[in-house]
Coordinates of C-alpha atoms in Angstrom, one line a residue:
Chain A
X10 CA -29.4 45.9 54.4
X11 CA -26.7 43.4 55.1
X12 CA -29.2 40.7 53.7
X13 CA -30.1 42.2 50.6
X14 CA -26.1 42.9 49.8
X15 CA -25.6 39.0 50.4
X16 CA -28.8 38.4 47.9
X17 CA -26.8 40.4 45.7
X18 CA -23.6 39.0 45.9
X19 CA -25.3 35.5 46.1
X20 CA -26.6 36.9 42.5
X21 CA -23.3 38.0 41.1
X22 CA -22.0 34.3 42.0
X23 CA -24.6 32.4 40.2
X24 CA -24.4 34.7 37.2
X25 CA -20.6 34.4 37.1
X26 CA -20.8 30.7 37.4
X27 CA -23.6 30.7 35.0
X28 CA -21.7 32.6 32.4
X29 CA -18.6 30.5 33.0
X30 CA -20.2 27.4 32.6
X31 CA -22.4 27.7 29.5
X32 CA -19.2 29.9 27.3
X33 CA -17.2 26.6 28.3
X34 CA -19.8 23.8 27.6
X35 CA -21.3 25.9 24.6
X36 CA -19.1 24.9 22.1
X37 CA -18.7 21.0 23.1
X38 CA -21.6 20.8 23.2
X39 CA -22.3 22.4 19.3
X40 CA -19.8 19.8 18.1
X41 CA -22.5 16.7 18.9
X42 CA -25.4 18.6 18.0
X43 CA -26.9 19.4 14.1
X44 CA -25.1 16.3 13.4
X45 CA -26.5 12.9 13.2
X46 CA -24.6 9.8 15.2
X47 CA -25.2 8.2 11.5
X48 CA -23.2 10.3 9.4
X49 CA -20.8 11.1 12.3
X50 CA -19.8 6.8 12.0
X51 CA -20.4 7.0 8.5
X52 CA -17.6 9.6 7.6
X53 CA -15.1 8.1 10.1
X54 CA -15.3 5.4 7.3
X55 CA -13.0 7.1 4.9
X56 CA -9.5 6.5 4.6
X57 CA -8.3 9.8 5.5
X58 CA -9.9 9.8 9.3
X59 CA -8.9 6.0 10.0
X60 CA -5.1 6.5 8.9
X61 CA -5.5 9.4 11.6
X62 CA -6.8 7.4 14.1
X63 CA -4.5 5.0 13.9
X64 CA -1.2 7.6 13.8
X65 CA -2.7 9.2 16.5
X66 CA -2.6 6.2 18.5
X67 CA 0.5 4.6 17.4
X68 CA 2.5 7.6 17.9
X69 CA 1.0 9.1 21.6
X70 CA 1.3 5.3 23.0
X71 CA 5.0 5.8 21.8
X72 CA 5.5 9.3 23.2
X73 CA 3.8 8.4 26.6
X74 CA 5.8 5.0 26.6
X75 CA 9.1 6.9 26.1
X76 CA 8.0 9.8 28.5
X77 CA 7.5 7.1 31.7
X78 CA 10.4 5.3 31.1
X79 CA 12.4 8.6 30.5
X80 CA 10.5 10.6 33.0
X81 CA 10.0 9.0 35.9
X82 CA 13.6 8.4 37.2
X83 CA 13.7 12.2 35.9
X84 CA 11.3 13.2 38.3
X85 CA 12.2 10.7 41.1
X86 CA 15.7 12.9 40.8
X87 CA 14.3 16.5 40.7
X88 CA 11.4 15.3 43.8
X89 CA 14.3 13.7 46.2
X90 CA 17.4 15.5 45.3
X91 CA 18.4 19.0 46.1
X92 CA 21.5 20.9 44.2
X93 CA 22.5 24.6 43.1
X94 CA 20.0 25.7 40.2
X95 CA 17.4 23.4 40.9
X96 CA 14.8 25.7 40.3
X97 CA 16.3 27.2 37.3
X98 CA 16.1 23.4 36.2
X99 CA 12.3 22.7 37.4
X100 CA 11.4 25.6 35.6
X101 CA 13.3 25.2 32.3
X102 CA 11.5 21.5 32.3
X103 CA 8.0 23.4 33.1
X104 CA 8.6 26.0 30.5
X105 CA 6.7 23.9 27.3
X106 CA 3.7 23.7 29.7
X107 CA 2.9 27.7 28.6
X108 CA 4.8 27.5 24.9
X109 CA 2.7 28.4 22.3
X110 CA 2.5 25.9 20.0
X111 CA 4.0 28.1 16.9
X112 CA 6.9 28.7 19.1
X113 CA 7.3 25.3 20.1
X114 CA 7.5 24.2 16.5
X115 CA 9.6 27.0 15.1
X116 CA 12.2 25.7 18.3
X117 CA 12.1 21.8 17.3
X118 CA 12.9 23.1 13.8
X119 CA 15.8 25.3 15.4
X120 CA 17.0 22.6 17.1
X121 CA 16.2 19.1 15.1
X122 CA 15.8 20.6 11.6
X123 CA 17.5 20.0 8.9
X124 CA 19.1 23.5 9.2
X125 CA 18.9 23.2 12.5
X126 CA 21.8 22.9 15.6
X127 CA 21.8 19.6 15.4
X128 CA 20.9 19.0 11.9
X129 CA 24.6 17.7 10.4
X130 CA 24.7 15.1 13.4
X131 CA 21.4 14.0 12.7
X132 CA 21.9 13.6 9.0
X133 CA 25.4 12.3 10.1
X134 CA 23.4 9.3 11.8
X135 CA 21.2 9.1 9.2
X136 CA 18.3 10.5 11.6
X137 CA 15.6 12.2 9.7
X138 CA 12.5 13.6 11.8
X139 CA 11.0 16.2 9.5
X140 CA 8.2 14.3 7.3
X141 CA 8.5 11.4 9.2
X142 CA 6.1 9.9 12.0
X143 CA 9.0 10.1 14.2
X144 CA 8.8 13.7 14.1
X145 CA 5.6 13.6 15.4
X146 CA 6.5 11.5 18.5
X147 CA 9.3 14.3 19.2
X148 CA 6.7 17.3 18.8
X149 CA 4.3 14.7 20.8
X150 CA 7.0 14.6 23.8
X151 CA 8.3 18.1 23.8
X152 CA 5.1 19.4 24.6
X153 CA 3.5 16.5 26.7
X154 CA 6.5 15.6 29.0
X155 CA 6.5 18.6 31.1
X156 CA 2.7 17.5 32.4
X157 CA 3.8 14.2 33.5
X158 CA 7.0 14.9 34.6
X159 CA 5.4 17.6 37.0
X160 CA 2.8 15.7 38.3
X161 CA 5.3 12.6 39.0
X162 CA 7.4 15.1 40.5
X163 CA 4.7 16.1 43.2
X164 CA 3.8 12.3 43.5
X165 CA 7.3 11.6 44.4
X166 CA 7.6 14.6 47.0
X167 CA 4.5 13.5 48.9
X168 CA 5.9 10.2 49.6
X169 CA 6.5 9.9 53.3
X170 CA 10.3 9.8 53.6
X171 CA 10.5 7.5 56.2
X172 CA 9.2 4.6 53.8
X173 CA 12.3 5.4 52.1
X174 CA 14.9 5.3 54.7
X175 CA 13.3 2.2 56.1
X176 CA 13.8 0.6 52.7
X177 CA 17.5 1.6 52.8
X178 CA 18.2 0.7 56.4
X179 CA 17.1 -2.6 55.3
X180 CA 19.7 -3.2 53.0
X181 CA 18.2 -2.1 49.4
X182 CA 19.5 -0.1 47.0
X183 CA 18.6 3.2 46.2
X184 CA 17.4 1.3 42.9
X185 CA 15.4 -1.0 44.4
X186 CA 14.3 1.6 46.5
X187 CA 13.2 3.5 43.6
X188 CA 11.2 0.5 42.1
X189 CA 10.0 -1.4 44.8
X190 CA 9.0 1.6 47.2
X191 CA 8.8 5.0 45.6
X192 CA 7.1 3.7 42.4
X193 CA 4.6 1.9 43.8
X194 CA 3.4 4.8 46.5
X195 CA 3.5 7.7 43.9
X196 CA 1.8 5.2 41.3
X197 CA -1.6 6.7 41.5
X198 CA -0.1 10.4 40.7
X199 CA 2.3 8.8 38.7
X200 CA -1.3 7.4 36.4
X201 CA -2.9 10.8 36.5
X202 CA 0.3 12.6 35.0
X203 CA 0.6 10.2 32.1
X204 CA -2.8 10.5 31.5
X205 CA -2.9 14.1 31.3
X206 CA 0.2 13.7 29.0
X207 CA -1.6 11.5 26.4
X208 CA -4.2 13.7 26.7
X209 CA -1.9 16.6 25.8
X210 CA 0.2 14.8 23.1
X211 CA -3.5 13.5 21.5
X212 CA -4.2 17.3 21.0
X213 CA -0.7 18.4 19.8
X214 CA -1.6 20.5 16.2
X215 CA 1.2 23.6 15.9
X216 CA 4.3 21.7 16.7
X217 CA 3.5 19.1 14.6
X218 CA 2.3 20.8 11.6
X219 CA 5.4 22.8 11.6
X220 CA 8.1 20.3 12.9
X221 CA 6.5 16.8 11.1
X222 CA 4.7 18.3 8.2
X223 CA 1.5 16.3 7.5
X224 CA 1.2 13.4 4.7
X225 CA -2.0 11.2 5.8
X226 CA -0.3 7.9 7.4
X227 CA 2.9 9.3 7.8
X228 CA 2.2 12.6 10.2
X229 CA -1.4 13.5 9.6
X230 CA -2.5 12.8 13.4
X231 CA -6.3 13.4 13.8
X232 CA -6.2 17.4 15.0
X233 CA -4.3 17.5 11.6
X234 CA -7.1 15.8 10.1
X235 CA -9.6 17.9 11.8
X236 CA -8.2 20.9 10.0
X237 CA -7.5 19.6 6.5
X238 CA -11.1 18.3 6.8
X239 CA -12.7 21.3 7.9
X240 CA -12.2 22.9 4.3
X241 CA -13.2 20.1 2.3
X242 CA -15.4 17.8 4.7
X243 CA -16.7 19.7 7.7
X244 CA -19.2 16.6 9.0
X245 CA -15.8 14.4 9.0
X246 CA -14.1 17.3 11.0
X247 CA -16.7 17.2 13.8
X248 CA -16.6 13.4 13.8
X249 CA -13.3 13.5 14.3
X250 CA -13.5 16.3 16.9
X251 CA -15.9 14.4 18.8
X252 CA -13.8 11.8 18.9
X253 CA -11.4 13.5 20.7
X254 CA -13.8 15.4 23.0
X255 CA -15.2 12.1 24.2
X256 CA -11.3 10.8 24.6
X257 CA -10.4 13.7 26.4
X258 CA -13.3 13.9 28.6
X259 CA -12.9 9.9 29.5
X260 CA -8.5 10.9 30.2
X261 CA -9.9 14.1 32.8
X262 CA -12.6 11.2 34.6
X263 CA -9.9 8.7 34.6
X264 CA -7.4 11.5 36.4
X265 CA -9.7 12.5 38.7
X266 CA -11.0 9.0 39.5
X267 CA -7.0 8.2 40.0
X268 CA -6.3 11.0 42.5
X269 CA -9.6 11.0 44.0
X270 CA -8.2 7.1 45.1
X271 CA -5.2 8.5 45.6
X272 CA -6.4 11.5 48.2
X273 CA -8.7 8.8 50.0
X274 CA -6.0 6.4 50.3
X275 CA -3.5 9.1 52.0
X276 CA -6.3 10.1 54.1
X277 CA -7.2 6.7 55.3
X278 CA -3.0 5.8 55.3
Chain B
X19 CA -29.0 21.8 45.3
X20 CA -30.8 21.3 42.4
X21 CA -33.3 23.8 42.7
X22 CA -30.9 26.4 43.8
X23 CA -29.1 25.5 39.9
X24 CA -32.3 26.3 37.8
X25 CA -32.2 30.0 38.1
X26 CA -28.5 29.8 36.9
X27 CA -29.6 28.1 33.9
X28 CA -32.0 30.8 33.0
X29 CA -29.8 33.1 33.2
X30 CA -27.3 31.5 31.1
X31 CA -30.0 30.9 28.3
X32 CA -31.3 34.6 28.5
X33 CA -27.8 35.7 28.4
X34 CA -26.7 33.4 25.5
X35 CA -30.3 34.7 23.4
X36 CA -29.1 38.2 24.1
X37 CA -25.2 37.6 23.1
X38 CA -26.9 36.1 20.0
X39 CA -28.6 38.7 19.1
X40 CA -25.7 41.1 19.1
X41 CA -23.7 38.5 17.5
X42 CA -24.2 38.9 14.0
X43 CA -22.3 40.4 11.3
X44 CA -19.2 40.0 13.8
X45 CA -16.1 41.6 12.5
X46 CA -17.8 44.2 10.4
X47 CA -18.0 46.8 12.4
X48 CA -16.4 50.2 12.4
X49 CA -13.2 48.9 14.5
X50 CA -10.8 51.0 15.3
X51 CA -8.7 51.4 12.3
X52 CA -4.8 51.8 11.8
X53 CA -5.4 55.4 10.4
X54 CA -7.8 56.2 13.4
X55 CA -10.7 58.7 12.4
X56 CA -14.2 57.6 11.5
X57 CA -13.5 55.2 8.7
X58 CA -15.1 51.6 8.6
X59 CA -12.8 48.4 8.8
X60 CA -13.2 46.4 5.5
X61 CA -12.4 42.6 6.7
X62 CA -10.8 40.8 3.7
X63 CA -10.0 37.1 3.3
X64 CA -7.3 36.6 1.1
X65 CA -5.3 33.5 -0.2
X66 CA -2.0 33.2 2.1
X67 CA -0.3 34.1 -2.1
X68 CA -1.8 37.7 -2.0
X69 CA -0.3 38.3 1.3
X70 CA 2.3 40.6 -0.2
X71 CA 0.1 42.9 -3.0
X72 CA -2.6 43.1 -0.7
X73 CA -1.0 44.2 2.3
X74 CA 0.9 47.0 -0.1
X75 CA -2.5 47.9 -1.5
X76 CA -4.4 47.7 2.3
X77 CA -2.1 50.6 3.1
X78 CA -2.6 52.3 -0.5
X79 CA -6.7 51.8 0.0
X80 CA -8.2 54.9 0.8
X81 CA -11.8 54.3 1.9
X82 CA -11.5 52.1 4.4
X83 CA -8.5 50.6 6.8
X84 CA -8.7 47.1 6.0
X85 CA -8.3 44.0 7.6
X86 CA -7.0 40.8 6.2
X87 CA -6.9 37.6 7.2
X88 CA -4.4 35.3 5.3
X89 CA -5.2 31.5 4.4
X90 CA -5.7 28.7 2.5
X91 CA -8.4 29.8 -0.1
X92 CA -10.6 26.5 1.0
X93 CA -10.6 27.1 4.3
X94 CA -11.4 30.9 3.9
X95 CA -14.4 29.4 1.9
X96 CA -15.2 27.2 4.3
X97 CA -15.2 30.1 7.1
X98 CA -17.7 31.5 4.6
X99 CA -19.3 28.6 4.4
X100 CA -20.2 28.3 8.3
X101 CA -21.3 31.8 8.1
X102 CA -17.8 33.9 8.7
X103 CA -18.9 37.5 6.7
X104 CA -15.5 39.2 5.6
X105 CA -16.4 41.9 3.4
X106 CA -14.2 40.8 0.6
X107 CA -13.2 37.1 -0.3
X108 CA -10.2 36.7 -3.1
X109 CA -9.2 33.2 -3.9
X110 CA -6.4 32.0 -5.7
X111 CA -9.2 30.2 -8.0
X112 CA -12.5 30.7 -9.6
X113 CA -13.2 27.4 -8.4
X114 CA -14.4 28.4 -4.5
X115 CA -15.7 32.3 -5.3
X116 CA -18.2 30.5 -7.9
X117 CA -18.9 27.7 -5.0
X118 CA -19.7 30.4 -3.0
X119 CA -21.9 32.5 -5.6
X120 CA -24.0 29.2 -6.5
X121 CA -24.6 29.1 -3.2
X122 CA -26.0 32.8 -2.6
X123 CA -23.2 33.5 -0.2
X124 CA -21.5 35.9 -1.9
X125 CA -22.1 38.0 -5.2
X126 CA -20.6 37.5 -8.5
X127 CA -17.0 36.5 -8.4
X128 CA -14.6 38.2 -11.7
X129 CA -11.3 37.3 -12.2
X130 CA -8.3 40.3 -11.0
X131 CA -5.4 38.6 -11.7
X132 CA -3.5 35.6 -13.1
X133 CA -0.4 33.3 -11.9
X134 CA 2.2 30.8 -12.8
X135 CA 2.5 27.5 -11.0
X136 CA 6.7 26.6 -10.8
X137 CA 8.4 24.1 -9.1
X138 CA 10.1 26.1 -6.6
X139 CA 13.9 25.0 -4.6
X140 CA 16.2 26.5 -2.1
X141 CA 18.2 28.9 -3.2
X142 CA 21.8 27.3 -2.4
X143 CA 20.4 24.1 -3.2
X144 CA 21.4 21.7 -6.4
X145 CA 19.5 18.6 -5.8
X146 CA 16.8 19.5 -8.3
X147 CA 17.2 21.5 -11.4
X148 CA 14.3 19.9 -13.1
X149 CA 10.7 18.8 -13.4
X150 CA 12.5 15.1 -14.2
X151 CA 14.9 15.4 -10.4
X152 CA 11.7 15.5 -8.7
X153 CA 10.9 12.1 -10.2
X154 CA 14.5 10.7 -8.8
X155 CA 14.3 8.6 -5.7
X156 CA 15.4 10.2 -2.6
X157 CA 13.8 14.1 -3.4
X158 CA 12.1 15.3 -0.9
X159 CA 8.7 17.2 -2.0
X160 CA 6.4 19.2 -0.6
X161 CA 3.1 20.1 -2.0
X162 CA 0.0 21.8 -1.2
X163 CA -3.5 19.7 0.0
X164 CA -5.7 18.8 -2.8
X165 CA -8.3 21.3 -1.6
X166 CA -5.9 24.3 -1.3
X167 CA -5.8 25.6 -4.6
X168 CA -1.8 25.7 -5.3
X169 CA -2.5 21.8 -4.4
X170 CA -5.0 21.7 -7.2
X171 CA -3.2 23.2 -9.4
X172 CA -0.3 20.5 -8.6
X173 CA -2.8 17.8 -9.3
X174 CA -3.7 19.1 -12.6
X175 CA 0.2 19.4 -13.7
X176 CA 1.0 15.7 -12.2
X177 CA -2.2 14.7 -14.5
X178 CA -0.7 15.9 -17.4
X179 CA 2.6 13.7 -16.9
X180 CA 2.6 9.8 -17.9
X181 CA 1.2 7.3 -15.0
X182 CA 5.0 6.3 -14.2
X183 CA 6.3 9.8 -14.0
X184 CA 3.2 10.8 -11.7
X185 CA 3.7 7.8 -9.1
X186 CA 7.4 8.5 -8.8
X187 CA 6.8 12.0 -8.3
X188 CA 3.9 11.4 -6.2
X189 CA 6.8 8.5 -4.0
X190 CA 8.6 11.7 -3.3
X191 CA 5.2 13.8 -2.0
X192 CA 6.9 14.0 2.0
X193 CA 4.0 16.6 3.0
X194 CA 0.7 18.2 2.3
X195 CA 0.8 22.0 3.7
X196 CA -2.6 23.9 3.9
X197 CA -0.9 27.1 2.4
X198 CA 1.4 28.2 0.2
X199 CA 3.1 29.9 3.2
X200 CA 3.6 26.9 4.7
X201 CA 5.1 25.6 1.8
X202 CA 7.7 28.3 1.3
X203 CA 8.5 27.5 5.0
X204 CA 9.3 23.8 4.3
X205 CA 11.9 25.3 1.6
X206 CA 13.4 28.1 3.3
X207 CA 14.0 25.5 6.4
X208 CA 15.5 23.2 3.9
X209 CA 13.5 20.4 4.7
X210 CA 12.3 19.9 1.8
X211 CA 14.3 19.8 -2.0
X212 CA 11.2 21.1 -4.0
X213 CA 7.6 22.4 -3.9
X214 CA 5.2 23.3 -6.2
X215 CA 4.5 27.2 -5.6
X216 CA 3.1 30.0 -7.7
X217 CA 6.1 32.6 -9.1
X218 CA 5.1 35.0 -6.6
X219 CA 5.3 32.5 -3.7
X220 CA 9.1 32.7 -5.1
X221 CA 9.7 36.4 -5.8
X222 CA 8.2 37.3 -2.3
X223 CA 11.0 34.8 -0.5
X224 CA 13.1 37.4 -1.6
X225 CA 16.0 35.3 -2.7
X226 CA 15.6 32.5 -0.4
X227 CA 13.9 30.5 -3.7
X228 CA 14.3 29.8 -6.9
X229 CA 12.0 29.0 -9.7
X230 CA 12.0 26.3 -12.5
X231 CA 9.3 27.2 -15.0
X232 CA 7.4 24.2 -16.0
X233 CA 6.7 23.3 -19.2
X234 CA 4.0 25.5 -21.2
X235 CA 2.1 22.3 -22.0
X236 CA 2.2 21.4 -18.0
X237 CA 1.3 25.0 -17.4
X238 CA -2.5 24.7 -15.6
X239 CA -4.0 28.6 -16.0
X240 CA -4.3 30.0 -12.6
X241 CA -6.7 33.1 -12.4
X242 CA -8.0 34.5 -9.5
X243 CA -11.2 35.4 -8.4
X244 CA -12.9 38.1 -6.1
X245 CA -16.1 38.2 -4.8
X246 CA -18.3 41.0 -2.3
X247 CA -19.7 38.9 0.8
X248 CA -23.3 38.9 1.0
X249 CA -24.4 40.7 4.1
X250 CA -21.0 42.1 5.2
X251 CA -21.5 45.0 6.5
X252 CA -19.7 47.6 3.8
X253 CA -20.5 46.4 0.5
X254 CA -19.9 50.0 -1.0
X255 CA -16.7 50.6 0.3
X256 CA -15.8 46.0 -0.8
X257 CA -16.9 47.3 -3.8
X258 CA -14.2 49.7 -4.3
X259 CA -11.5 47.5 -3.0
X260 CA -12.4 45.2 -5.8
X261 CA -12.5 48.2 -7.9
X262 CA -8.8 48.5 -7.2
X263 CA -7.7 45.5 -7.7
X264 CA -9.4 45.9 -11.3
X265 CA -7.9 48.8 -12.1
X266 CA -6.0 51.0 -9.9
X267 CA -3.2 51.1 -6.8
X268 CA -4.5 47.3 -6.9
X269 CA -3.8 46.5 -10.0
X270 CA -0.2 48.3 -10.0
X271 CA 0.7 46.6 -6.4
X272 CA -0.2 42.8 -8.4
X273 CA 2.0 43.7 -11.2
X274 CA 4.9 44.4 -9.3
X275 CA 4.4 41.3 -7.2
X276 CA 4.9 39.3 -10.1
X277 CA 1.2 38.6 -10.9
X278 CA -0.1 38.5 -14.3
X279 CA -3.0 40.7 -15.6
X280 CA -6.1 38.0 -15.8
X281 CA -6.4 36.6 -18.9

């Protein structure tokens, strides 16, 4: 008896997993077949899918640029220092992680809009984000930061503390510390979290249609594209999807190489 | 390890040929409906500028609840297109229903009602007062994709102007919206000084807009078509909605949006 309920339950595993598996890989998968890798290349050729491709990447390497150099001493300061509210803070900076995107739009516009809190100090400074491609870096950042600056956060707390205070008893900074020491350690999670952020910012849609607008070359990233395609030119849509599947799977191989190096080099350390 | 993975597979296939099987006419069925009782669920895709009359006239609509589902009239179409069956599809064109009926995907679209395309402001703004402002350096316009149809209806006007007046209006073109709801969001946020919207788009802001008519010879004529889904799954009961919007509740519930009878 005992067997045959482990059979079964063996069975209800492998159905589960098989169920997971294909309702996951099913539609990826749809996007690359009934379509030719011919007219997938040819209809990246018009105008409207480059001048995404090229936003896309100009403004993620900007937003992940500004999110490591903004970031990391960030997350350096939330990992090693401890202070009244902290978690209140950790989870305030978490909190975009599980935005919708609608809402995160609708709250950039509350808060950068033209009508918005700070709307008379931008136009003050002559700041305009709405209908520019700067707007799309902002939308980009709000919702992509949060992923790097948690996983640099967990990269800096598993340094070994001692490395730290050896540093210091040796007569460096806490700068120098912070480059020379905590930096290098916590690289490879450091890697892995901007990687998942570009990954997130490549994908941003709701924010940015609401917050940026989208005018091909000026805020029309490539989900954008993918969707104003759809209607008119569905085989350029799933060119462009595909695009982004194969850029996204490469950013989740590239993670996992990064901390699988990382978890054999803490286990060999 | 890989033997032990086969069976899995299987399964997953068999389960996927079943779940296809059971699959189609999704969204047709009787649902459970808003006025509870037996009643079917008619599924309608509407253009995002019906939103208003049709939801009045959804509640009005006797033989079925209904359903609606709010977009840009090409990408409704295109949902058609990749097999979506709403029972009803009303587009703020003829353009797309007769796409679609050329096509065999849906019967024979007619034509329930008419608009007006106006270049529509923020209410407590001055910057434009005009067709000629939006031509000005420095205004900030917003305007629908050239596949919606509010954007092609905004292509056809900016044809009718001279080649210098189209590319300085076109200068000021800041953003391409899917939707006229979109659109009216842009304005109401006050990012943007004007947008080309139908009067409807206006009167349902409820204040928050304003109008300026365009010139009649600028005017493009706006009629929109209906059409019954092939192979929904209530074509009797579609067929009465479109009824309706012919003559009856409808028909009333378009007036009094602002719509105009079709021409």
């Amino acid at each position: 008896v005992a067997r045959a309920r482990s059979l079964w339950f063996a069975l209800l595993l492998a159905l589960a997993s098989a169920v997971t598996l294909s309702f996951l890989f099913l539609p990826v998968l749809a996007i690359f077949v009934n379509t030719d890798v011919g007219r997938l290349v040819s209809s990246l050729g018009n105008a409207e899918s480059t001048d995404a491709l090229r936003l896309s990447l100009e403004t993620t390497a900007i937003a992940v640029a500004v999110i490591a150099v903004v970031g990391t001493p960030a997350a350096y300061a939330l990992a090693t220092r401890s202070f009244r509210g902290k978690s209140l803070v950790v989870t305030v900076v978490e909190l975009p992680l599980v935005l919708p995107p609608a809402v995160a739009g609708i709250a950039l516009l509350a808060a950068f809009g033209p009508n918005g809190i700070l709307g008379p100090a931008l136009r003050h400074a002559h700041i305009t984000l709405v209908f520019q491609t700067a707007g799309v870096v902002v939308a980009q950042i709000f919702v992509a930061s949060p992923f790097y600056l948690r996983m640099a956060q967990t990269a800096f707390a598993s340094v070994d503390r001692s490395l730290l205070d050896t540093s210091r008893t040796l007569g460096s900074s806490e700068a120098r510390t912070f480059a020379r020491v905590a930096v290098p350690v916590a690289r490879p999670g450091l890697t892995a979290g901007l990687a998942l952020a570009w990954g997130r910012a490549l994908g941003e849609f709701g924010a940015t249609l609401m917050f940026a607008g989208s005018l091909q070359g000026i805020t029309q990233t490539v989900p954008l594209a993918i969707y104003d395609e759809f209607a008119s030119n569905f085989s350029a849509a799933l060119a462009l999807s595909a695009i982004l599947v194969i850029v996204s799977a490469a950013v989740l191989i590239a993670v996992r190489l990064v901390a699988g190096a990382a978890a054999l080099g803490s286990a060999t350390r | 390890m890989r033997v032990r993975h086969t069976p899995a597979l299987l399964i997953a296939v068999s389960l996927l040929l079943t779940a296809c099987g059971s699959g189609k006419g999704a969204g047709t069925g009787t649902t459970t409906s808003t006025s509870g009782g037996p009643k079917p669920t008619l599924t309608v895709s509407a253009a995002a500028s019906l939103k208003k009359a049709f939801t009045t006239y959804g509640t009005q609509f006797s033989a079925a609840a209904t359903r609606f589902s709010f977009a840009g009239s090409d990408v409704l179409a295109a949902q058609i297109e990749q097999g979506v069956k709403p029972d009803v599809f009303a587009s703020a064109n003829t353009k797309l229903p007769t796409m679609l009926y050329s096509k065999g995907l849906v019967g024979k679209p007619v034509v329930f009602a008419a608009n007006k395309l106006v270049l529509a402001v923020p209410a407590g703004s001055s910057k434009v007062k005009s067709l000629a402002d939006v031509e000005k350096p420095g205004a900030v316009l917003v305007v629908g994709t050239s596949t919606v149809p509010v954007g092609d209806y905004t292509n056809t006007v900016l044809g009718r102007l001279t080649a210098a007046q189209r590319s300085a209006v076109l200068a000021n073109v800041k953003d391409r919206e899917p939707d006229v709801t979109d659109i009216v969001g842009k304005l109401t946020q006050g990012a943007a000084d004007a947008g080309f919207l139908y009067v409807t788009d206006v009167k349902a802001a409820g204040g928050k807009l304003r109008a300026i008519e365009l010139p009649s010879d600028l005017q493009p004529r706006v009629a929109y078509g209906v059409a019954v889904v092939k192979g929904a799954g209530h074509p009797t009961q579609a067929q009465q909605f479109v009824g309706g919007l012919l003559s009856g509740a409808g028909r009333s519930d378009l007036l009094a949006d602002g719509f105009l009878p079709p021409p």
